[in-house]
Each structure stands twice: as C-alpha cells, then as structure tokens.
Coordinates of C-alpha atoms and ligand atoms in Angstrom, one line a residue:
M1 CA -0.5 -0.2 -0.1
R2 CA 1.3 3.5 -1.4
I3 CA 0.3 5.4 1.1
L4 CA 1.2 9.9 0.2
S5 CA 0.7 13.0 1.7
G6 CA 1.7 16.6 0.8
I7 CA 1.9 19.9 3.8
Q8 CA 2.5 22.8 2.8
P9 CA 5.1 25.4 3.9
S10 CA 3.0 28.1 5.0
G11 CA 4.5 28.8 8.2
K12 CA 5.8 27.4 11.8
L13 CA 3.3 24.7 12.8
H14 CA 0.8 24.5 15.7
I15 CA -0.6 21.5 18.2
G16 CA -3.4 21.9 16.1
N17 CA -1.7 20.7 12.9
Y18 CA 0.1 18.0 15.0
L19 CA -3.1 16.8 16.5
G20 CA -5.0 17.5 13.1
A21 CA -2.5 16.4 10.8
M22 CA 1.5 15.4 11.2
R23 CA 0.5 12.5 14.4
Q24 CA -1.0 10.2 12.0
H25 CA 1.3 10.8 9.2
L26 CA 4.0 10.0 12.0
E27 CA 1.9 7.4 12.9
L28 CA 0.6 5.7 9.3
Q29 CA 5.0 5.5 8.1
D30 CA 4.9 2.1 9.9
R31 CA 1.5 0.7 7.5
G32 CA 2.9 0.8 4.2
E33 CA 5.2 2.8 1.6
A34 CA 4.8 6.7 3.0
F35 CA 5.9 9.1 0.6
Y36 CA 5.0 13.2 2.5
F37 CA 6.6 15.8 0.7
I38 CA 6.9 19.5 0.6
A39 CA 4.4 21.0 -0.9
D40 CA 6.8 24.3 -2.0
F41 CA 4.7 25.0 -5.8
H42 CA 1.2 24.9 -4.1
A43 CA 3.1 27.0 -1.7
L44 CA 3.3 30.2 -3.7
T45 CA -0.4 30.8 -4.4
T46 CA -0.3 32.2 -1.3
V47 CA 3.3 33.0 -0.5
K48 CA 4.8 35.4 -2.9
E49 CA 7.6 36.5 -0.9
P50 CA 11.1 34.6 -2.2
Q51 CA 13.0 34.6 1.2
A52 CA 9.5 33.8 3.6
L53 CA 9.3 31.2 0.9
R54 CA 13.0 29.4 1.6
E55 CA 12.5 29.6 5.3
H56 CA 9.1 28.2 5.0
V57 CA 10.4 24.9 3.4
R58 CA 13.9 24.7 5.8
D59 CA 10.8 25.1 9.2
V60 CA 8.5 22.5 7.7
A61 CA 11.3 19.8 7.1
L62 CA 12.6 20.9 10.2
D63 CA 9.9 20.3 12.5
Y64 CA 8.7 17.1 10.4
L65 CA 12.7 14.9 11.1
A66 CA 12.4 16.6 14.7
L67 CA 8.8 14.8 15.3
G68 CA 9.9 12.0 14.1
L69 CA 9.4 11.3 10.4
D70 CA 12.0 8.8 9.9
P71 CA 13.8 9.3 6.3
A72 CA 14.7 5.1 6.9
R73 CA 10.9 4.5 7.1
C74 CA 9.4 7.0 4.5
T75 CA 10.6 9.4 1.8
F76 CA 10.5 12.8 2.1
Y77 CA 10.7 14.9 -0.9
R78 CA 10.2 18.3 -2.1
Q79 CA 7.8 18.4 -4.2
S80 CA 9.3 21.4 -7.0
D81 CA 12.3 18.5 -7.1
I82 CA 10.1 15.8 -9.0
H83 CA 9.7 17.5 -12.4
E84 CA 7.8 15.0 -13.7
V85 CA 5.2 16.6 -11.7
P86 CA 4.4 20.1 -13.2
E87 CA 4.9 18.2 -16.7
L88 CA 2.1 15.9 -15.5
T89 CA -0.2 18.4 -14.3
W90 CA -0.8 19.8 -18.1
L91 CA -1.6 16.8 -19.1
L92 CA -4.3 16.2 -16.2
T93 CA -5.3 19.7 -17.1
T94 CA -6.7 18.7 -21.0
V95 CA -9.1 16.4 -19.6
T96 CA -10.4 18.3 -16.3
P97 CA -13.7 20.2 -16.7
M98 CA -14.0 24.2 -15.7
G99 CA -16.6 22.9 -13.7
L100 CA -14.9 20.6 -11.7
L101 CA -12.5 23.0 -10.4
E102 CA -15.1 26.2 -9.6
R103 CA -17.3 23.7 -7.2
C104 CA -14.1 23.7 -5.2
H105 CA -15.0 24.7 -1.3
S106 CA -11.4 25.6 -0.9
Y107 CA -11.4 27.9 -3.9
K108 CA -14.8 29.3 -3.7
D109 CA -13.8 29.7 0.0
K110 CA -11.1 32.7 -1.4
L111 CA -12.9 34.2 -3.7
A112 CA -15.9 34.9 -1.4
K113 CA -12.6 36.6 0.9
G114 CA -12.8 39.1 -1.8
L115 CA -9.2 37.1 -3.5
S116 CA -8.3 37.9 -6.9
P117 CA -7.5 34.7 -8.1
D118 CA -5.0 33.9 -10.1
H119 CA -4.7 31.2 -12.3
G120 CA -2.9 28.8 -10.2
L121 CA -5.2 29.1 -7.3
F122 CA -7.6 27.4 -9.5
A123 CA -6.0 24.9 -11.1
Y124 CA -4.2 23.8 -7.6
P125 CA -6.4 20.9 -7.1
V126 CA -4.4 19.4 -10.3
L127 CA -1.7 19.9 -9.7
M128 CA -2.1 18.0 -6.1
A129 CA -3.7 15.4 -8.2
A130 CA -0.4 15.1 -9.9
D131 CA 0.8 14.6 -6.8
I132 CA -1.0 11.9 -6.1
L133 CA -1.3 10.3 -8.9
I134 CA 2.1 10.0 -10.0
V135 CA 3.5 7.9 -7.3
D136 CA 0.7 5.2 -7.4
S137 CA -0.6 6.7 -4.4
N138 CA -3.6 3.8 -3.3
V139 CA -4.2 6.2 0.2
V140 CA -4.6 9.3 1.0
P141 CA -4.5 10.7 4.3
V142 CA -5.4 14.6 5.0
G143 CA -7.7 16.2 7.0
K144 CA -11.4 16.3 6.1
D145 CA -10.9 20.3 4.3
Q146 CA -8.7 18.3 1.7
K147 CA -11.4 15.3 1.2
Q148 CA -13.1 16.7 -1.9
H149 CA -9.1 17.6 -3.2
V150 CA -9.1 14.1 -2.8
E151 CA -12.0 13.4 -4.4
V152 CA -11.0 15.6 -7.9
T153 CA -8.1 13.8 -8.0
R154 CA -10.3 10.2 -8.3
D155 CA -12.6 12.5 -10.9
I156 CA -9.6 13.8 -13.1
A157 CA -8.2 10.1 -12.8
Q158 CA -11.0 8.3 -14.1
R159 CA -11.3 11.0 -17.3
F160 CA -8.0 10.4 -18.3
N161 CA -8.2 6.3 -17.9
N162 CA -11.9 6.5 -19.7
T163 CA -10.0 9.2 -22.8
Y164 CA -7.9 6.8 -23.4
G165 CA -9.6 3.4 -22.7
L166 CA -6.0 2.9 -20.4
E167 CA -5.8 2.0 -16.9
V168 CA -3.0 4.7 -17.2
F169 CA -3.3 5.6 -13.1
V170 CA -4.1 4.2 -9.6
I171 CA -7.4 5.7 -8.7
P172 CA -6.0 6.2 -5.2
E173 CA -8.9 5.5 -2.1
D174 CA -10.6 8.4 -0.5
R175 CA -9.2 7.8 3.3
I176 CA -9.8 11.0 5.4
L177 CA -7.7 11.2 8.4
P178 CA -9.7 10.2 11.7
E179 CA -11.7 13.2 13.7
T180 CA -9.3 14.3 16.5
G181 CA -12.1 16.9 17.2
V182 CA -11.0 21.0 15.7
V183 CA -8.3 21.7 18.5
P184 CA -8.7 25.3 19.4
G185 CA -6.9 28.1 19.8
I186 CA -5.9 30.7 22.7
D187 CA -9.2 32.7 22.0
G188 CA -11.5 29.2 21.9
Q189 CA -12.2 29.5 17.9
K190 CA -10.2 27.2 15.8
M191 CA -6.4 26.6 16.1
S192 CA -5.3 28.7 12.9
K193 CA -1.8 30.8 12.0
S194 CA -4.5 32.6 10.2
Y195 CA -6.1 33.8 13.3
G196 CA -3.1 34.4 15.3
N197 CA -4.6 31.9 18.0
D198 CA -1.9 28.9 17.6
I199 CA 0.4 27.6 19.8
G200 CA 3.6 27.3 18.1
I201 CA 4.8 23.2 18.7
F202 CA 8.5 24.7 19.3
L203 CA 7.8 27.4 21.6
E204 CA 9.7 27.3 25.1
G205 CA 10.4 28.7 28.4
K206 CA 9.5 32.5 28.8
A207 CA 7.6 32.9 25.0
L208 CA 5.6 29.3 25.9
K209 CA 4.9 30.9 29.4
E210 CA 3.8 33.8 27.8
R211 CA 0.9 32.4 24.8
V212 CA 0.0 29.9 27.7
M213 CA -0.8 32.7 29.7
A214 CA -3.1 33.9 27.2
V215 CA -5.9 31.9 26.8
V216 CA -8.5 33.2 27.7
T217 CA -10.9 32.3 30.7
D218 CA -13.7 34.2 31.8
S219 CA -13.2 36.3 35.0
A220 CA -15.4 33.6 37.8
P221 CA -13.7 33.7 40.8
V222 CA -11.7 31.6 42.3
E223 CA -14.4 29.9 44.4
A224 CA -17.3 29.4 41.8
P225 CA -18.0 26.3 40.4
K226 CA -16.9 26.0 36.5
D227 CA -17.9 24.5 33.5
P228 CA -14.7 22.4 32.4
D229 CA -16.3 22.2 28.6
A230 CA -17.0 25.8 28.0
N231 CA -13.3 26.3 29.7
N232 CA -10.1 27.2 26.8
V233 CA -7.1 26.0 29.1
F234 CA -9.4 22.6 30.3
N235 CA -9.9 22.1 26.3
L236 CA -6.8 22.1 25.4
L237 CA -5.5 20.6 28.4
K238 CA -7.7 17.2 27.7
L239 CA -6.0 16.4 24.1
F240 CA -2.0 15.9 25.9
V241 CA -3.4 14.2 29.2
S242 CA -4.2 10.9 30.3
K243 CA -8.1 10.4 30.7
E244 CA -8.0 9.8 34.4
E245 CA -6.0 13.5 34.9
E246 CA -8.2 14.6 32.2
A247 CA -11.4 13.2 34.6
E248 CA -9.5 15.0 37.7
W249 CA -9.6 18.2 36.2
R250 CA -12.7 18.5 35.4
E251 CA -13.9 17.3 39.4
R252 CA -11.4 19.8 40.0
F253 CA -13.4 22.6 37.7
L254 CA -17.1 21.2 38.4
K255 CA -16.2 21.7 42.7
G256 CA -15.3 24.9 42.6
G257 CA -11.6 26.6 44.3
L258 CA -9.7 26.5 41.1
K259 CA -7.0 28.9 40.2
Y260 CA -6.9 28.9 36.2
S261 CA -3.4 30.1 36.3
D262 CA -3.0 26.5 37.7
A263 CA -4.5 24.7 34.6
K264 CA -2.3 26.8 32.7
K265 CA 0.7 25.8 34.3
R266 CA 0.1 22.2 34.2
L267 CA -0.6 22.8 30.2
I268 CA 3.4 24.0 30.3
A269 CA 4.2 21.0 31.9
V270 CA 2.7 18.6 29.3
L271 CA 3.1 20.8 26.5
D272 CA 6.9 20.7 27.5
E273 CA 6.5 16.9 28.1
T274 CA 4.9 15.9 24.3
F275 CA 7.3 18.1 22.7
G276 CA 10.0 18.6 25.0
P277 CA 12.3 15.6 22.7
A278 CA 11.3 16.8 19.8
R279 CA 12.8 20.4 20.6
E280 CA 15.7 19.2 21.5
R281 CA 16.5 17.5 18.1
R282 CA 15.4 20.2 15.9
K283 CA 18.2 22.2 17.5
E284 CA 20.3 19.6 16.9
L285 CA 19.0 19.3 12.8
V286 CA 19.3 23.2 13.0
R287 CA 23.1 22.8 13.7
R288 CA 23.3 20.6 10.7
P289 CA 21.5 22.1 7.7
D290 CA 23.4 19.7 5.1
Y291 CA 21.4 17.0 6.5
V292 CA 18.4 18.3 6.2
E293 CA 18.9 19.6 2.5
E294 CA 20.5 16.0 1.8
V295 CA 17.4 13.7 3.7
L296 CA 15.1 16.4 0.9
R297 CA 17.6 15.3 -2.3
E298 CA 17.7 11.6 -1.7
G299 CA 14.1 11.6 -0.8
A300 CA 13.4 13.0 -4.5
R301 CA 16.3 10.5 -6.0
K302 CA 13.9 7.7 -4.4
V303 CA 11.0 9.1 -6.5
R304 CA 12.1 10.6 -9.5
P305 CA 12.5 7.2 -11.5
I306 CA 8.7 6.3 -9.7
A307 CA 7.3 9.1 -11.2
A308 CA 9.5 9.4 -14.5
A309 CA 7.5 5.6 -15.4
T310 CA 4.0 7.0 -14.6
L311 CA 4.6 10.2 -16.8
A312 CA 6.1 7.7 -19.5
R313 CA 2.8 5.7 -19.4
A314 CA 0.7 8.9 -19.2
R315 CA 2.7 10.1 -22.2
K316 CA 2.3 7.6 -24.7
A317 CA -1.7 6.8 -23.8
C318 CA -1.9 10.7 -25.1
G319 CA 0.5 10.1 -28.2
I320 CA 3.6 12.3 -27.0
D321 CA 5.8 9.4 -27.1
Ligands
LIG401 P1 -3.8 26.9 9.5 O1 -5.3 27.0 9.4 O2 -3.3 27.1 10.7 O3 -3.6 27.5 8.2 P2 -3.9 24.1 7.5 O4 -4.7 24.9 6.8 O5 -2.1 24.6 6.8 O6 -3.3 25.3 8.8 O7 -3.9 22.7 8.3 C1 -2.9 21.7 7.8 C2 -3.3 20.7 8.9 O8 -3.7 20.8 9.9 C3 -5.5 20.1 8.2 O9 -5.3 19.6 7.1 C4 -5.2 20.4 9.1 O10 -5.8 18.8 9.0 C5 -4.7 20.6 10.0 N1 -5.0 21.3 11.5 C6 -5.2 23.0 11.3 N2 -5.3 23.4 12.8 C7 -6.0 22.3 13.0 C8 -6.8 22.5 14.2 N3 -7.4 23.5 14.6 N4 -7.6 21.7 14.6 C9 -7.4 20.2 14.1 N5 -6.5 20.1 13.0 C10 -6.2 21.3 12.5
LIG402 N1 -3.5 21.3 -0.1 C1 -2.8 20.1 0.7 C2 -2.9 21.4 1.9 O1 -3.1 22.4 1.8 C3 -1.3 20.1 0.4 C4 -1.0 18.7 -0.6 C5 -0.7 19.0 -1.9 C6 -1.3 17.4 -0.9 N2 -0.7 18.3 -2.4 C7 -1.0 17.1 -1.9 C8 -2.3 16.7 0.5 C9 -1.4 15.9 -2.1 C10 -2.5 15.4 0.1 C11 -1.7 15.1 -1.1 O2 -3.1 20.5 3.2

C-alpha cells in the first residue's frame, strides 16, 4: 500500500496541525510505503515572498524530522524537485472540466473572501492530482478540508483513463484522517495561523509561558464552580493528558476553588513533556543544515524514477512519446 500526503510550507506549525495531521502521518510510516512531501509549488499560490518561502520550506522539514519523521521508514521530499509533476499537471488539465474546479470549496472560499484569484489558485487541485497520481498512491491521508481535492483527483484520473481507454493511473482511495476534533486556539476559535491564535509546537520557556498565560478565560472568582467544557484551558489540556487526569481536572473545575493559572501551569508542563524531546532534536538539526538538504535530495532521488515511469505511461497514452 502506498501512502502519500503533502504539507504546505506556509509558516510555523502549531499544535492543531500536530494533532490534526502530523501525528497521523508519523503513525502511518509503519503501515505501508509512505511518501511525504513539502508542497512548495502549492505554497506559491499564497506566499509571494521568496525568502519567506525558503524559510517555510526549511522550517517544515525541520519540524517533521524533529517530531519523528524517519527518512529510513518513509520517503520525504520537496515537490519542486520532481520535475515530472508540473508536466503531468499539464496532461491532466486537458481532461479536467472547468466546472469541476469551479465547484471546489477552498477556491470558492477564497473568492468569497474577496481574493482576486490567479490561475494557480484555480488549478491548485490539478497540481494536487499530479502529486497523488504520479507515485501511484493508494491512500491519501488528509484532513477534512482536503477531502474534496482527493475526490477531484479520483475524477481526473478516471477521466484520463476513460479518454485513452487505458489504466494509466491507480485510483487513490479516499481515506480521511480520523476526526480528532478541532483543536481550539488561545481565543477558543479553531486554532489557525491565519487567526493568530495558535500555540507553536516548538515554543518553549518564556515565550511558551506567555502564550499559554494568554489563553482566554472568564473572570469567575476562584471559589466559583466552573464549566470545564466551556473553558479553553481545559479543552487544550484534555488533548494531552491521560483519561484519568482529564477526569481529575474536570472534577476540580466543577467543584470550585480552582485557579485558572494552576491549569495553565499544568498545560505548559504537558506541552514541555510532549514536545521537549522534539525541541532538542530540532536544535540539533538546525546545526546540520546539510543533513536536512541531503534527506530531501535523497527523497527526490527515490521518487523520480517512479514519477518518470508514471509520466511515460501518461505521455504514451495520449500520443506524446
Ligand atoms: P492553518 O489553519 O493553521 O493554516 P492548515 O490549513 O495549513 O492550518 O492545516 C494543515 C492541516 O492541519 C489541516 O489539513 C488539518 O488537518 C490540520 N489542522 C489545522 N488546524 C487544526 C485545528 N485547529 N484542529 C485540528 N486540526 C487542524
Ligand atoms: N493541499 C494540501 C493542504 O493544503 C497539501 C497538498 C498538496 C497535498 N498536494 C497534496 C495533500 C497531495 C495530499 C496529497 O494541506
């Protein structure tokens, strides 16, 4: 079974990204032949600042490697190193109906926000289809927000196969990451970079303390009983502690006499426990930039022959050979 997923390099990753996506990617490394890549071509649709893009790519690579992505157990590469991807994208665009792309939610959402779209944003799902199809992926673990793009990929692959009467592409399975629920940000809304309410995975010390202390709570007096489920600190804490500890905190909230700052201190401690080892690994990796680059190059060396074979099949099918 081939597993593939892409990660957009659009800034520092936060604990919502970790619980919602990265953790599952790491677990899947042992369930099949896993391919993970940094989607830098996709990022160009939103990041138009070259130095920022370079830094984001490096940051995502460091984050994933520090958190346990193991180049010995999966193939980790940079999308733009696979020159076959944009070529396959073109072949796919010629069987992609405009209407299919016009119906994509992520595109429609951006239009609704008043963004003036460029062709890259419109064609985004076709590039994603090329990423997926080029390595004959069977399973594409993505969050709910990307489900429609995987469906578009299946549709494009079937249209190509039907147009040329050949089984050129493997039809990927539409598997969605198990719902972990939405991780709340420090203001209680969905945690997101774009809302500025995120807690970075690699924050530590004073910076982490300040961030957690800024988690919004109400002004109920210490002695008042409190509703844990309506409290942002509790809702974050429960994602990282055992079921028993969660029950204890629930009890303390309901009973009254709880200081929010005590729950916040515990949250800082569990974040330190959960991410402490990864933070140390990340510091070591930062000192070895050549290693990170070598991992990505080696990943590309493994993917390119696979990509070249798929592209050759597709070219031949449509008469360009
Ligand atoms: P952001 O909203 O911060 O820009 P992305 O859209 O880049 O994050 O998210 C990448 C992946 O991380 C998503 O597909 C989703 O699975 C996961 N993710 C992001 N934010 C959250 C969250 N608050 N709760 C759960 N999962 C999340
Ligand atoms: N669009 C995905 C996201 O924003 C990233 C991505 C690009 C991707 N190509 C992919 C995910 C191929 C899965 C498969 O999260």
